[in-house]
Coordinates of C-alpha atoms in Angstrom, one line a residue:
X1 CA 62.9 80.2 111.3
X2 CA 66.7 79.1 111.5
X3 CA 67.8 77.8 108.4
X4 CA 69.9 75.0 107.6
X5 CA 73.7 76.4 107.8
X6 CA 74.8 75.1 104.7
X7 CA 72.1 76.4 102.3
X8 CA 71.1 79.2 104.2
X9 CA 72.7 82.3 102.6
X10 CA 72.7 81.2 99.3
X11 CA 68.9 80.8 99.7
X12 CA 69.3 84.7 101.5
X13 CA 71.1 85.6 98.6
X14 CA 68.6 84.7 96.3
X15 CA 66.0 87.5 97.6
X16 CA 68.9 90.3 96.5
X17 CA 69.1 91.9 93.2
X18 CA 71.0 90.7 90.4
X19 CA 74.0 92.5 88.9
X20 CA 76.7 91.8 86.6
X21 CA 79.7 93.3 86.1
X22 CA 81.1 93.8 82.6
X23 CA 84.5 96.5 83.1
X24 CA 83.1 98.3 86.0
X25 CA 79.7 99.0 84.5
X26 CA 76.6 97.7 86.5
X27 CA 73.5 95.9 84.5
X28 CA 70.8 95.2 86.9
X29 CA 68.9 92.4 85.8
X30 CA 66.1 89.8 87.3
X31 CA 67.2 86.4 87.4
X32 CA 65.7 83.1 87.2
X33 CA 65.6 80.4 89.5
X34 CA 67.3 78.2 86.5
X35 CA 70.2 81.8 86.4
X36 CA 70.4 81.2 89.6
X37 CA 71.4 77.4 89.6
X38 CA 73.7 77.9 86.6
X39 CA 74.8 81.2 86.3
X40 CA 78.0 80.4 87.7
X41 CA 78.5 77.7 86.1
X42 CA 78.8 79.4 83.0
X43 CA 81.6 82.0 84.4
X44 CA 84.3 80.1 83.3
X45 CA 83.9 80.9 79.8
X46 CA 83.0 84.3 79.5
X47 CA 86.1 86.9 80.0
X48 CA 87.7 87.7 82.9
X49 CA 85.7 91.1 83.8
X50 CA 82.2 90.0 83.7
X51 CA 81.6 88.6 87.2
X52 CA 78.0 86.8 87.4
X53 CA 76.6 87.3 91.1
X54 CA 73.5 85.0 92.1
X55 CA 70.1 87.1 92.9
X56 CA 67.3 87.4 91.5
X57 CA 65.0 90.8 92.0
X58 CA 62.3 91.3 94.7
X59 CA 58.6 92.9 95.7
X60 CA 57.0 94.5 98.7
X61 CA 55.9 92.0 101.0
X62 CA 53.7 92.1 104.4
X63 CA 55.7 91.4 107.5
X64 CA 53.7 88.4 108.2
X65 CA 56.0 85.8 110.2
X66 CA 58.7 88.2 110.5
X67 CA 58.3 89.2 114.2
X68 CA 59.6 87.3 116.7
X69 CA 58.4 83.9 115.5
X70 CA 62.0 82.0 116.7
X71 CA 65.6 82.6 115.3
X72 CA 66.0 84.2 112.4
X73 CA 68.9 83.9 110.1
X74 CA 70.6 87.6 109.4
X75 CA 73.3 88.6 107.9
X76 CA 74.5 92.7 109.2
X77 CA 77.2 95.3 107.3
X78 CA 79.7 97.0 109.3
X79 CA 81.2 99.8 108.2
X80 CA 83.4 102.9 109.9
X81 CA 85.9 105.7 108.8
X82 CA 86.0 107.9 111.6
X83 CA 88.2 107.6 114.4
X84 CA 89.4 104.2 115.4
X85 CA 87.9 102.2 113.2
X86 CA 88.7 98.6 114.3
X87 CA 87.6 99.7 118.0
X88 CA 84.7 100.5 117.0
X89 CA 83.9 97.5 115.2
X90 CA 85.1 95.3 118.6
X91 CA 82.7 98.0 120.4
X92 CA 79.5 97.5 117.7
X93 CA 80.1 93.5 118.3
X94 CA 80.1 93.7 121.6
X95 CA 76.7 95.7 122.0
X96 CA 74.9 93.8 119.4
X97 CA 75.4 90.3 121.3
X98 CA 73.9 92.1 124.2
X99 CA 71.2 93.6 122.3
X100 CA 69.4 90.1 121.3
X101 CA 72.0 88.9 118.1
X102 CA 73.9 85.8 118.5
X103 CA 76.8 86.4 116.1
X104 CA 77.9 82.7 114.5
X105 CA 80.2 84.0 111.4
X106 CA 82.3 86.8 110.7
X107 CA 83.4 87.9 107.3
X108 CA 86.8 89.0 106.7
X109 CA 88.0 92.6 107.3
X110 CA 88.7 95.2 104.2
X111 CA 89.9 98.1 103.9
X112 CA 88.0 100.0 100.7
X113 CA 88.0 103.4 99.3
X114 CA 85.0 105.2 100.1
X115 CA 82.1 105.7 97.7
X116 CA 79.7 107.8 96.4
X117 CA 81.1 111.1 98.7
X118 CA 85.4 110.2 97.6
X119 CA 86.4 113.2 99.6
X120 CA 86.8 111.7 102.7
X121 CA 89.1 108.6 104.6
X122 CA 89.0 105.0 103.5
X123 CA 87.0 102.9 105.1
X124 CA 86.9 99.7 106.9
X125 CA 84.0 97.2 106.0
X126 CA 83.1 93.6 107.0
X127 CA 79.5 92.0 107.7
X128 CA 78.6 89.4 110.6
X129 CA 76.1 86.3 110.1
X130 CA 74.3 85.3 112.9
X131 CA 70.7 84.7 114.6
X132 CA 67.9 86.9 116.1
X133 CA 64.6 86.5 117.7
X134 CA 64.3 90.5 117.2
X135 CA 61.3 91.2 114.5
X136 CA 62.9 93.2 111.3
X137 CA 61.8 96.5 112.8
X138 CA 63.1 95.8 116.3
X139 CA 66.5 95.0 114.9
X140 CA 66.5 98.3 113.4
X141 CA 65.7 99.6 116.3
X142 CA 69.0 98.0 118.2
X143 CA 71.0 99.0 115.2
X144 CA 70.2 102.6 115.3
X145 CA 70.9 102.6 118.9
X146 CA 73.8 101.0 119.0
X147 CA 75.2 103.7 116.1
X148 CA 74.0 106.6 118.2
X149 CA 75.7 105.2 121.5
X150 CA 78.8 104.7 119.6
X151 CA 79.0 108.4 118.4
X152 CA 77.0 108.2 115.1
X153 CA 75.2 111.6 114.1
X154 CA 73.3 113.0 111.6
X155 CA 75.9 114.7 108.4
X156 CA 75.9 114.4 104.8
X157 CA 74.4 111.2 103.4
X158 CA 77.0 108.5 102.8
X159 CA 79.5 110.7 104.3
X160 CA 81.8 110.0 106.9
X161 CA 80.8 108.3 109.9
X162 CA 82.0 106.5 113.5
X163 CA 79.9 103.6 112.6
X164 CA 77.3 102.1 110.0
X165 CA 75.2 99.1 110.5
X166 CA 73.0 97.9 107.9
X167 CA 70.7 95.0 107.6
X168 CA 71.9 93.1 104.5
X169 CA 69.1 90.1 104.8
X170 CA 66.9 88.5 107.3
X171 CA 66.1 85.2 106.9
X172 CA 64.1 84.7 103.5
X173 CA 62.1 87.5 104.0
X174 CA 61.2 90.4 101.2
X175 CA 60.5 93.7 103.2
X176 CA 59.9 97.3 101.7
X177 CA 58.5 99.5 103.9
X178 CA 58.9 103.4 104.8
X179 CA 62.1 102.6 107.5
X180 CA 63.7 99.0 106.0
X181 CA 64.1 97.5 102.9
X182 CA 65.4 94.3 102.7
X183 CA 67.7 92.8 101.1
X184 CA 69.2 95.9 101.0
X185 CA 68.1 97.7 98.2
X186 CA 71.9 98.8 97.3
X187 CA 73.9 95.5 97.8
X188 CA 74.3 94.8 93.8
X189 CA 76.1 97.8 93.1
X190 CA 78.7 98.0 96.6
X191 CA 82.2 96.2 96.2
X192 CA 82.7 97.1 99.8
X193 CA 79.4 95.0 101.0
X194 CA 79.5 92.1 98.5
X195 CA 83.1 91.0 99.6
X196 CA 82.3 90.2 103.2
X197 CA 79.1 88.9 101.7
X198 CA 80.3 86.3 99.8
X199 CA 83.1 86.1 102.8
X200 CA 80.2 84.4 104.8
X201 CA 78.5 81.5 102.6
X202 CA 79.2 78.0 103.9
X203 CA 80.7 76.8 100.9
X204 CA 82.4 77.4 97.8
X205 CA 82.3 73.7 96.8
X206 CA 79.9 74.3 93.7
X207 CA 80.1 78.0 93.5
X208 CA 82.1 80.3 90.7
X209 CA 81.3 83.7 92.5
X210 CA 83.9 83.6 94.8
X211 CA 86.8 83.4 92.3
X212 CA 85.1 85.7 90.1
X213 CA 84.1 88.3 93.0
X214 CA 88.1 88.5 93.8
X215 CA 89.0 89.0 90.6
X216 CA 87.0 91.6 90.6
X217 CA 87.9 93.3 93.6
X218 CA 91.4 93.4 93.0
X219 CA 90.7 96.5 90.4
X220 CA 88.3 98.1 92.5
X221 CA 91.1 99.1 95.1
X222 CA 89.3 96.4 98.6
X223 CA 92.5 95.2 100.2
X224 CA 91.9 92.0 103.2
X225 CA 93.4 93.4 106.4
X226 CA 94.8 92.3 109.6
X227 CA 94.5 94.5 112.4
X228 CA 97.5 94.1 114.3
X229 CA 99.3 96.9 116.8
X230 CA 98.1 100.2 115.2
X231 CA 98.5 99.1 112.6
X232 CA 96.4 97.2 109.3
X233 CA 98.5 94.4 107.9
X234 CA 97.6 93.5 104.2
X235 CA 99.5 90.1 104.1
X236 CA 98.9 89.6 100.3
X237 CA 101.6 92.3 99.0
X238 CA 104.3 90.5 100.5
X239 CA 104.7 87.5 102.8
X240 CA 105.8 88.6 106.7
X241 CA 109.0 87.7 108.6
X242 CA 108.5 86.2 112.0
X243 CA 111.7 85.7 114.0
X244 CA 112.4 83.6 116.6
X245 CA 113.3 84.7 120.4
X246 CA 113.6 81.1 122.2
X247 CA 114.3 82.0 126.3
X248 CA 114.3 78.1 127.1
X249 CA 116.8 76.1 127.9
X250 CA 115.8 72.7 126.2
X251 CA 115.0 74.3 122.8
X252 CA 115.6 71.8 120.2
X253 CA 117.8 74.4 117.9
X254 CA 119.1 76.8 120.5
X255 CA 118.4 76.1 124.0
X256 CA 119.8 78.4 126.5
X257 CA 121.6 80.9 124.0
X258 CA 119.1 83.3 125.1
X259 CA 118.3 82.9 128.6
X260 CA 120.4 85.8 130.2
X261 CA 118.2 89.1 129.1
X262 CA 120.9 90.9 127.5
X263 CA 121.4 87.8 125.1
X264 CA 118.0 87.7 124.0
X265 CA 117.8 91.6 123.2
X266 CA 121.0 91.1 121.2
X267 CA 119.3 89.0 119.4
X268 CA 115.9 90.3 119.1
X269 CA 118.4 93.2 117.9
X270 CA 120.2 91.0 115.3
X271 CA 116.8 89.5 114.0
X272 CA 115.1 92.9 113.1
X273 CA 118.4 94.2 111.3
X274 CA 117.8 91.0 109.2
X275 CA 114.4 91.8 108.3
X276 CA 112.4 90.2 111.0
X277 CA 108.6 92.4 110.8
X278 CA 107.4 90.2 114.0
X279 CA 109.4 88.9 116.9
X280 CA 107.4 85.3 118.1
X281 CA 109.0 85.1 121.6
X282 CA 108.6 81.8 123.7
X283 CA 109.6 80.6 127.2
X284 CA 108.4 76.8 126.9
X285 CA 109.3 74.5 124.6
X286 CA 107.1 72.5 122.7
X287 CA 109.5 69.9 121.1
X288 CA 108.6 66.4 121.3
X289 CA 108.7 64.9 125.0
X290 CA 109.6 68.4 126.4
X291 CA 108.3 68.6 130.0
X292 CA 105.9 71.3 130.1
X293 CA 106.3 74.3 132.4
X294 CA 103.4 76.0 134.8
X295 CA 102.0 79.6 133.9
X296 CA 104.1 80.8 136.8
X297 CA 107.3 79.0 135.4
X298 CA 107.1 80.3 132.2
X299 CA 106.1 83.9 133.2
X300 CA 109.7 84.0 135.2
X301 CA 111.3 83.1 131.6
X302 CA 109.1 85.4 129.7
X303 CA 108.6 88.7 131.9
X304 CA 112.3 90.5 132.3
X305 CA 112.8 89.8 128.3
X306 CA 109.6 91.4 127.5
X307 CA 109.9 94.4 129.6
X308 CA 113.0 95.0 128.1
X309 CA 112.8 94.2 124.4
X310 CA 109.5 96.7 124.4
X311 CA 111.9 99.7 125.3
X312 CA 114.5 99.2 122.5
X313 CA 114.4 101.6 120.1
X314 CA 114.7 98.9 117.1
X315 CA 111.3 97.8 117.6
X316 CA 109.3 101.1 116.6
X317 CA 107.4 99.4 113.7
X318 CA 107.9 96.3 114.6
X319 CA 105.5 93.8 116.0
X320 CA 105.6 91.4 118.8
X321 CA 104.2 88.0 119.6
X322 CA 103.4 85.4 122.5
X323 CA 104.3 81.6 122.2
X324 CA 102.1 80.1 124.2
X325 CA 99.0 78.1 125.2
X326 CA 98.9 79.1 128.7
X327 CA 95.7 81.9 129.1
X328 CA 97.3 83.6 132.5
X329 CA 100.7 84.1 129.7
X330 CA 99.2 85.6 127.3
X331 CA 97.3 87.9 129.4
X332 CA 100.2 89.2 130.9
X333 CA 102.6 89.4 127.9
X334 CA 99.9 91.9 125.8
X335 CA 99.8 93.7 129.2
X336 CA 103.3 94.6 128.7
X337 CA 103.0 95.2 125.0
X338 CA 102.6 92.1 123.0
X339 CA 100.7 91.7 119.4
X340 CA 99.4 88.9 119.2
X341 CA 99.2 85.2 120.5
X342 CA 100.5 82.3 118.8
X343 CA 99.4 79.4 120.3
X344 CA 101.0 76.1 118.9
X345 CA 97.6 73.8 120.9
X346 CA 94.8 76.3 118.9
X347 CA 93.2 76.0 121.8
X348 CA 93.2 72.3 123.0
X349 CA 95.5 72.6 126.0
X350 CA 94.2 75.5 127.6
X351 CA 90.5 76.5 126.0
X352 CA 90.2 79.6 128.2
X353 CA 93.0 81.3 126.1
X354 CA 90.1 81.1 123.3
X355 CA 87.7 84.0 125.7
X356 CA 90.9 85.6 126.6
X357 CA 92.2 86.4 123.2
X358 CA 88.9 87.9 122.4
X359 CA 88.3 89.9 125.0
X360 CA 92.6 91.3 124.4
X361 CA 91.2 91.9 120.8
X362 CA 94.6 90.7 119.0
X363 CA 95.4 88.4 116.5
X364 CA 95.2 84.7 117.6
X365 CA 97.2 81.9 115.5
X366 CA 95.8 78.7 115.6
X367 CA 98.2 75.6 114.7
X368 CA 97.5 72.4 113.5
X369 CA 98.8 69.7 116.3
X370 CA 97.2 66.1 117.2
X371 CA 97.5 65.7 121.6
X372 CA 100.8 67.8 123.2
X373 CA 104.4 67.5 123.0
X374 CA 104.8 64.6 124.5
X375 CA 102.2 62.6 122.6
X376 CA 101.8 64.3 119.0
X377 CA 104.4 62.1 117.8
X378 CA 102.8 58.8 118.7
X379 CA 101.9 56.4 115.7
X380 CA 98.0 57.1 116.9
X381 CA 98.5 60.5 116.0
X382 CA 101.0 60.0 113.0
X383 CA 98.1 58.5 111.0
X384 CA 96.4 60.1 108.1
X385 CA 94.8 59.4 105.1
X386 CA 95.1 62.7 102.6
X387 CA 96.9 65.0 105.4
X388 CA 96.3 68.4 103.5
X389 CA 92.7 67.4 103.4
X390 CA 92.8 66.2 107.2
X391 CA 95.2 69.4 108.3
X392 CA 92.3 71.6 106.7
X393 CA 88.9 70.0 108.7
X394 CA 91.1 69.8 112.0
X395 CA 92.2 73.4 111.5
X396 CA 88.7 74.3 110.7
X397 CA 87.0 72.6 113.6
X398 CA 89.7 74.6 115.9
X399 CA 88.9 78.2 114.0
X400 CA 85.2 77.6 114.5
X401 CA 85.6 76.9 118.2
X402 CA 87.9 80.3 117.9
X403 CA 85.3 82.2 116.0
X404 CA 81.9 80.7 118.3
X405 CA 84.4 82.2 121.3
X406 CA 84.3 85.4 119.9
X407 CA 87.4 85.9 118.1
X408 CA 86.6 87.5 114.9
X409 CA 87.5 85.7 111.5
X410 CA 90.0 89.1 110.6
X411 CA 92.0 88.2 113.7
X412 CA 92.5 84.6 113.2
X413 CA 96.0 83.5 111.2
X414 CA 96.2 79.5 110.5
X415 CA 99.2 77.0 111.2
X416 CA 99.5 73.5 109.5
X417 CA 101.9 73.0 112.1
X418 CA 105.2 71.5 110.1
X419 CA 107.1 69.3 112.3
X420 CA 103.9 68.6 114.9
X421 CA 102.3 65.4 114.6
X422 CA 103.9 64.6 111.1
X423 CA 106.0 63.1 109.4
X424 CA 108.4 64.1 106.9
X425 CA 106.4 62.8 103.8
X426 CA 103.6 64.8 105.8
X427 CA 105.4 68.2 106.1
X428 CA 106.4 68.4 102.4
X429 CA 102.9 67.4 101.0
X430 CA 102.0 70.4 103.6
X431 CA 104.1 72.6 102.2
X432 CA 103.1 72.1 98.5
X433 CA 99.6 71.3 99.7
X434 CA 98.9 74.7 101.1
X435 CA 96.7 76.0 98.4
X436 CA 94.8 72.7 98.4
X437 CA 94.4 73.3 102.2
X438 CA 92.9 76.8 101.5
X439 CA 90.4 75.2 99.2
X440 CA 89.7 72.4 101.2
X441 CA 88.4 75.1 104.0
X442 CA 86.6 76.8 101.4
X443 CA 84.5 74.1 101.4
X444 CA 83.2 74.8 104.8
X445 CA 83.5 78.5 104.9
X446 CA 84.5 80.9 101.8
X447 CA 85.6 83.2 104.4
X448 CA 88.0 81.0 106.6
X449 CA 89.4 80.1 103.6
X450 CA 91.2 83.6 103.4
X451 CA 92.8 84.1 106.4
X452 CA 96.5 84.2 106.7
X453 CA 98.7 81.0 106.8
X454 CA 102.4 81.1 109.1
X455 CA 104.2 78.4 108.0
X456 CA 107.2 77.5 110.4
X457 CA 109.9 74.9 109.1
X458 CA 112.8 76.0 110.1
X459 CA 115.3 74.5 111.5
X460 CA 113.1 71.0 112.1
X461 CA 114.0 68.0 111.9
X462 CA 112.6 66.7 108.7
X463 CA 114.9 69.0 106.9
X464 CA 117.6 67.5 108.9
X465 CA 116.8 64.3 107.5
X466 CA 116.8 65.3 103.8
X467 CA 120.0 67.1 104.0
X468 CA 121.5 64.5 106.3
X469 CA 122.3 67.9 108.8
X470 CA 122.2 66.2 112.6
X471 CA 123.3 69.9 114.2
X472 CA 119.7 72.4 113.6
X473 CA 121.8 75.6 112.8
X474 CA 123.3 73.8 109.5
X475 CA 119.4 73.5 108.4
X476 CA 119.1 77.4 107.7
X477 CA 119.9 77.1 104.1
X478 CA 117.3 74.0 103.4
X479 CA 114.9 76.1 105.9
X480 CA 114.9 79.0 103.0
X481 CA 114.4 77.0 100.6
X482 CA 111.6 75.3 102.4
X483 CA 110.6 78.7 102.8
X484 CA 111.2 80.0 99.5
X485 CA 108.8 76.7 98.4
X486 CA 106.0 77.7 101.2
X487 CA 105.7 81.5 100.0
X488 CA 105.6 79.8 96.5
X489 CA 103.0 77.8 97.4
X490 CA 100.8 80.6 99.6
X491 CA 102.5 81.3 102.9
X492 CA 101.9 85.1 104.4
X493 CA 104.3 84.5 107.3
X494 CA 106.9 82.3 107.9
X495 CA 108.4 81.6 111.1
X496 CA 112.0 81.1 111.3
X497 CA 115.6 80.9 113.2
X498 CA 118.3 83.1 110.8
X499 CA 116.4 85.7 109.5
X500 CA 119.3 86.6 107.4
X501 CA 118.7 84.4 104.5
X502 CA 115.1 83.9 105.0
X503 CA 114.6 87.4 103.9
X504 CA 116.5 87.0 100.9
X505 CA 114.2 83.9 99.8
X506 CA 111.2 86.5 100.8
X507 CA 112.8 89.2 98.7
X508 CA 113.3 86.7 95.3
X509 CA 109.7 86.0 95.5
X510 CA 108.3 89.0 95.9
X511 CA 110.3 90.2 92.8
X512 CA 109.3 86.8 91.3
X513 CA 105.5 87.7 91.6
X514 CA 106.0 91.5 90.3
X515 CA 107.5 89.9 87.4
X516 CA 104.5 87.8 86.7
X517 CA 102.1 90.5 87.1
X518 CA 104.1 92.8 84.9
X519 CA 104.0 89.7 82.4
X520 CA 99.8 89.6 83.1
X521 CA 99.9 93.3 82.4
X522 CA 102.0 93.4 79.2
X523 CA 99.7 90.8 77.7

């Protein structure tokens, strides 16, 4: 049966065993259905370390109904240390949609020390969620194959290995048997498999176990990754740089200053001496009313800057990045060494860019804007009731269209989209708002609600307003403290014009949240 997506995995969830957590020591426990209602609830008052996770225990059951009977709601581990690990997770994906399993969700991506067998690499875990008409045992079947195709042989038990693929649940069902028991029989006492577990209920809404859960995992050494270059970002130990490399002439800040190629690598030069970790280059504008340019026209901008920013030496470990909506652009710009995408529609002006940055397999930002340039400003698109609570189901709906195309959830950053489609009472509630933004997304998937945020105000207009400043380039000052305010407030990347002082505001909160950790520590 295909269960209802909102209570679905909880109701999975409750077929697992029960565990809490009290300083790193597991008690295994049954649970009742009235523990199972409330045992969150009570998590608030108990200390810090005990982390109450909903379950209750299980018994050997006949496979009756299990078998092919219509979709069946499963949730799958992923897991690799060998080799190229994120490749071989794009690779597993790949083979299980064409082996019968309709992936709908994807947990987040983490990077975990191993267990059990320490001497070996760190490992890369996530889980999918998705549907099946394979029976239990046939699913198995797939799985196994699919390991074994990929390079999986037989070694030490829980040593390393290419790739491991475990049935977590399917659908309600209890199954012990010689070959499969599920739930899996080891969930309750894995760090590395409840994390993308929880990463993939609906809600968090009326649910305690995802704070507690990463509170938890912060001691047990699980960091959230983004798999960018050859590279894994982790976006939570400081917030990222991303510089901007305008080649258009009508940009609203510096238009034409960086048409000619050897002014733009100056300045691609300039901005990673400052501190910039990514370089977001663009060839159209998208300020309002800007006339928008075809593929071709803004492959001409974009093509001699990119072949020759790529060869300078000042880029080694550095990252690049496409601003565009255009599917044919950004196919061609990570051709010739590009990151990631950054496309300011999410999506809505050109929703083939969606297959396209799944198949590239890089990182795909998805910004918050109502119609194009030429419309988002209109009063139609101007309206809103509570915009941080608006920003977050529009975002949402555009990440799920991402995700259902087959970009995973650990290659998806967000974008409230400061300056598009709002005004300036809208951009500062935004930017104070973006925690509430994160939460309100948690309400419609825990996991969603985790991925990076870029925040881009710099140079816009709204601060221009505030600090009566008509010319953009006299805005840097107010951008870092717009910026300083954003990281504050939960920005991993901001996106700005003078990497100079943004940097600074990026170093003084970094130090700012050492200092209150220190201060957590000492008492």
């Amino acid at each position: 049966m295909l269960l209802h997506p909102k209570g679905s995995l909880r109701k999975m969830f409750s077929s697992a065993t029960a565990a809490s957590y009290y300083g790193g020591v597991i008690k295994t426990r049954p649970l009742s259905a009235f523990d199972l209602r409330h045992s969150t609830s009570s998590s608030n008052k108990a200390s810090r370390h005990v982390i109450p996770l909903k379950a209750r225990s299980f018994t050997q059951s006949s496979l009756g109904g299990c078998s092919g009977s219509g979709d069946q709601e499963i949730v799958i581990a992923m897991g690799s240390n060998v080799g190229d690990r994120v490749s071989t997770f794009d690779r597993a994906l790949q083979m299980m949609k064409t082996s019968g399993v309709n992936v709908t969700r994807h947990a987040c991506l983490y990077e975990t020390a191993p267990a059990y067998v320490t001497d070996q690499p760190r490992f890369l875990n996530s889980a999918v969620r998705g549907t099946t008409r394979l029976g239990p045992h046939e699913l198995l079947k797939k799985l196994k194959e699919i390991e074994k195709d990929i390079g999986r042989t037989g070694g030490i038990r829980y040593g390393p290995r290419p790739i491991d693929l475990d049935i977590l649940l399917y659908g309600n069902s209890q199954i012990t048997t010689e070959t499969l028991i599920v739930p899996h029989e080891r969930i309750h006492e894995r760090p590395f498999v409840l994390a993308p577990l929880v990463d993939l209920l609906s809600t968090s809404a009326d649910d305690a176990i995802e704070t507690s859960w990463h509170s938890l995992s912060k001691s047990k050494g699980i960091k959230r990754v983004l798999p960018i270059g050859n590279c894994l970002l982790d976006w939570s130990d400081r917030s990222l740089i991303m510089g901007i490399l305008n080649l258009t002439p009508d940009s609203f800040s510096d238009g034409g200053k960086f048409q000619p190629v050897e002014a733009a690598i100056a300045q691609a030069k300039l901005l990673i001496s400052e501190g910039a970790d990514i370089i977001d280059i663009g060839a159209q504008s998208t300020r309002p009313f800007a006339r928008r340019l075809s593929p071709h026209e803004e492959l001409e901008r974009l093509v001699p800057v990119l072949d020759e920013v790529t060869k300078i030496p000042e880029m080694e470990g550095r990252l690049l990045s496409v601003d565009t909506f255009y599917a044919e652009v950004a196919t061609e710009a990570v051709k010739r060494g590009v990151h990631m995408i950054n496309d300011v529609s999410g999506g809505q002006l050109d929703p083939r860019i969606l297959k396209v940055a799944a198949e590239l397999g890089v990182p795909y930002v998805i910004m918050h804007m109502r119609g194009d340039p030429s419309t988002m400003q209109s009063e139609k698109n101007l309206q809103y009731g509570d915009v941080c609570k608006e920003v977050a189901s529009e975002l949402y709906k555009m990440l799920r269209e991402a995700e259902l195309s087959g970009i995973p959830l650990w290659r998806i950053v967000i974008d409230p989209g400061i300056g598009f489609s709002k005004k300036t009472g809208h951009n500062l509630e935004i930017i104070k708002g973006l925690e509430s933004i994160r939460r309100e997304i948690g309400k419609m998937s825990i996991g969603a609600s985790h991925v990076p945020i870029l925040l881009g105000p710099s140079r816009k207009s709204f601060l221009g307003e505030i600090c009566n400043r008509t010319n953009p380039v006299e805005r840097d000052v107010v951008t870092a403290i717009a910026v300083a305010d954003g990281i504050i407030n939960g920005a991993n990347i901001v996106r700005v014009h003078n990497v100079g002082y943004s940097a600074d505001a990026v170093k003084y909160c970094s130090a700012s949240r050492k200092g209150r950790r220190l201060n957590d520590l000492v008492e």
